[in-house]
Tab-separated table of C-alpha atoms in Angstrom:
chain	number	residue	atom	x	y	z
Y	1	MET	CA	-57.853	-167.072	-29.333
Y	2	ALA	CA	-57.914	-163.480	-30.645
Y	3	GLY	CA	-59.595	-162.305	-27.436
Y	4	LEU	CA	-56.840	-163.930	-25.412
Y	5	LEU	CA	-54.153	-162.173	-27.461
Y	6	LEU	CA	-55.843	-158.796	-27.053
Y	7	GLY	CA	-56.115	-159.318	-23.315
Y	8	CYS	CA	-52.362	-159.920	-23.010
Y	9	GLN	CA	-51.271	-156.754	-24.787
Y	10	SER	CA	-50.503	-153.734	-22.673
Y	11	THR	CA	-51.458	-150.254	-23.768
Y	12	PRO	CA	-48.559	-147.846	-24.314
Y	13	PRO	CA	-48.179	-145.014	-21.800
Y	14	VAL	CA	-49.724	-141.643	-22.638
Y	15	THR	CA	-47.148	-139.294	-24.179
Y	16	GLU	CA	-49.199	-136.073	-24.379
Y	17	GLY	CA	-50.670	-133.554	-21.975
Y	18	TYR	CA	-47.930	-133.147	-19.357
Y	19	PRO	CA	-47.621	-129.722	-17.651
Y	20	HIS	CA	-44.100	-128.714	-18.793
Y	21	GLN	CA	-44.755	-130.141	-22.256
Y	22	GLN	CA	-47.861	-127.968	-22.628
Y	23	ALA	CA	-46.220	-124.876	-21.077
Y	24	LEU	CA	-43.580	-124.748	-23.826
Y	25	ARG	CA	-46.122	-123.902	-26.517
Y	26	GLY	CA	-45.563	-120.443	-27.929
Y	27	LYS	CA	-42.049	-120.033	-26.501
Y	28	THR	CA	-39.133	-118.992	-28.721
Y	29	ARG	CA	-35.989	-121.022	-29.408
Y	30	GLU	CA	-34.040	-118.699	-27.126
Y	31	GLN	CA	-36.505	-119.217	-24.271
Y	32	VAL	CA	-36.298	-123.020	-24.634
Y	33	LEU	CA	-32.485	-122.983	-24.733
Y	34	ALA	CA	-32.362	-120.691	-21.679
Y	35	CYS	CA	-34.394	-123.078	-19.531
Y	36	ALA	CA	-33.652	-126.529	-21.009
Y	37	GLY	CA	-30.084	-126.069	-22.176
Y	38	THR	CA	-28.437	-127.096	-25.418
Y	39	PRO	CA	-30.249	-129.903	-27.247
Y	40	LEU	CA	-28.461	-133.047	-28.422
Y	41	GLN	CA	-29.611	-132.236	-31.937
Y	42	GLU	CA	-30.887	-129.125	-33.677
Y	43	ARG	CA	-32.159	-129.286	-37.247
Y	44	GLU	CA	-33.870	-126.726	-39.458
Y	45	GLU	CA	-35.854	-127.513	-42.601
Y	46	ALA	CA	-37.710	-124.691	-44.327
Y	47	ALA	CA	-39.677	-122.874	-41.592
Y	48	VAL	CA	-39.523	-125.792	-39.100
Y	49	LEU	CA	-36.856	-126.028	-36.394
Y	50	THR	CA	-36.520	-129.250	-34.399
Y	51	LEU	CA	-34.712	-129.506	-31.049
Y	52	ARG	CA	-34.092	-133.004	-29.618
Y	53	TYR	CA	-33.319	-133.739	-25.974
Y	54	TYR	CA	-32.744	-137.026	-24.126
Y	55	LYS	CA	-32.849	-137.770	-20.410
Y	56	GLU	CA	-32.173	-141.110	-18.741
Y	57	ALA	CA	-33.477	-142.167	-15.380
Y	58	PRO	CA	-30.901	-142.048	-12.570
Y	59	LEU	CA	-29.402	-145.457	-11.781
Y	60	LEU	CA	-30.795	-145.403	-8.227
Y	61	GLU	CA	-34.312	-145.028	-9.628
Y	62	GLU	CA	-33.838	-148.213	-11.605
Y	63	SER	CA	-33.596	-150.598	-8.682
Y	64	MET	CA	-36.577	-151.425	-6.524
Y	65	VAL	CA	-35.941	-151.998	-2.842
Y	66	GLY	CA	-37.364	-155.252	-1.593
Y	67	SER	CA	-37.371	-156.963	1.769
Y	68	LYS	CA	-33.977	-158.592	1.147
Y	69	GLY	CA	-32.076	-156.110	-0.982
Y	70	SER	CA	-32.943	-154.588	-4.297
Y	71	ARG	CA	-33.860	-155.916	-7.695
Y	72	PRO	CA	-33.169	-154.204	-11.002
Y	73	THR	CA	-35.973	-152.718	-13.045
Y	74	VAL	CA	-36.020	-151.723	-16.706
Y	75	HIS	CA	-33.476	-149.072	-17.700
Y	76	HIS	CA	-35.488	-146.193	-19.174
Y	77	GLY	CA	-35.292	-142.699	-20.561
Y	78	CYS	CA	-37.199	-140.244	-22.679
Y	79	TRP	CA	-36.647	-138.404	-25.959
Y	80	ALA	CA	-38.262	-134.969	-26.132
Y	81	THR	CA	-38.667	-133.355	-29.540
Y	82	VAL	CA	-39.517	-129.644	-29.566
Y	83	ILE	CA	-40.936	-128.476	-32.897
Y	84	LEU	CA	-40.919	-124.758	-33.654
Y	85	GLN	CA	-42.799	-123.204	-36.561
Y	86	ASP	CA	-42.538	-119.506	-37.363
Y	87	HIS	CA	-40.001	-119.145	-34.513
Y	88	ARG	CA	-42.411	-120.409	-31.805
Y	89	VAL	CA	-42.913	-123.823	-30.185
Y	90	ASP	CA	-45.784	-125.496	-31.997
Y	91	HIS	CA	-45.714	-128.791	-30.102
Y	92	VAL	CA	-43.527	-131.088	-28.028
Y	93	ARG	CA	-43.451	-134.857	-28.477
Y	94	TYR	CA	-42.260	-137.354	-25.871
Y	95	ARG	CA	-41.036	-140.824	-26.829
Y	96	PHE	CA	-40.297	-143.236	-23.988
Y	97	VAL	CA	-37.424	-145.729	-24.141
Y	98	PRO	CA	-38.494	-148.486	-23.985
Y	99	GLY	CA	-41.975	-147.619	-25.253
Y	100	SER	CA	-43.654	-149.836	-22.656
Y	101	VAL	CA	-42.395	-147.776	-19.691
Y	102	ASP	CA	-43.865	-144.431	-18.618
Y	103	ALA	CA	-40.754	-142.230	-18.575
Y	104	SER	CA	-42.680	-138.955	-18.634
Y	105	ASN	CA	-40.937	-137.815	-15.454
Y	106	ASP	CA	-37.607	-137.961	-17.309
Y	107	CYS	CA	-38.865	-135.727	-20.137
Y	108	GLU	CA	-40.669	-133.385	-17.773
Y	109	GLU	CA	-37.406	-132.993	-15.867
Y	110	ILE	CA	-35.712	-131.647	-19.018
Y	111	PHE	CA	-38.114	-128.690	-18.958
Y	112	ALA	CA	-38.470	-128.302	-15.182
Y	113	ASN	CA	-36.705	-124.914	-15.237
Y	114	CYS	CA	-38.947	-123.498	-17.949
Y	115	PRO	CA	-41.441	-120.936	-16.636
Y	116	GLU	CA	-45.093	-121.629	-17.300
């Protein structure tokens, strides 16, 4: 029975290693704001600054075209958290909403205007 349960579980999408996500490393707060815009949330604790962004998929992307019309798919988006230490981007985390859907394109779009 345990083998059957393991076989039914899906693995969560990969949330690391995307081009724009990696290209942000080492950038300053000002550089991130210039290319990604104002974050939804900005918080500073000690020497760590956190910028949080959210991007939802366009509504048209959320319906699949079939032979006789379209059918809705899962509404999804992506939270991107930019963590700066010592005034430079240390790492960027993506969290997909819902977690079972690969919404990396939504997060990557947030940083599409950031030079590599």
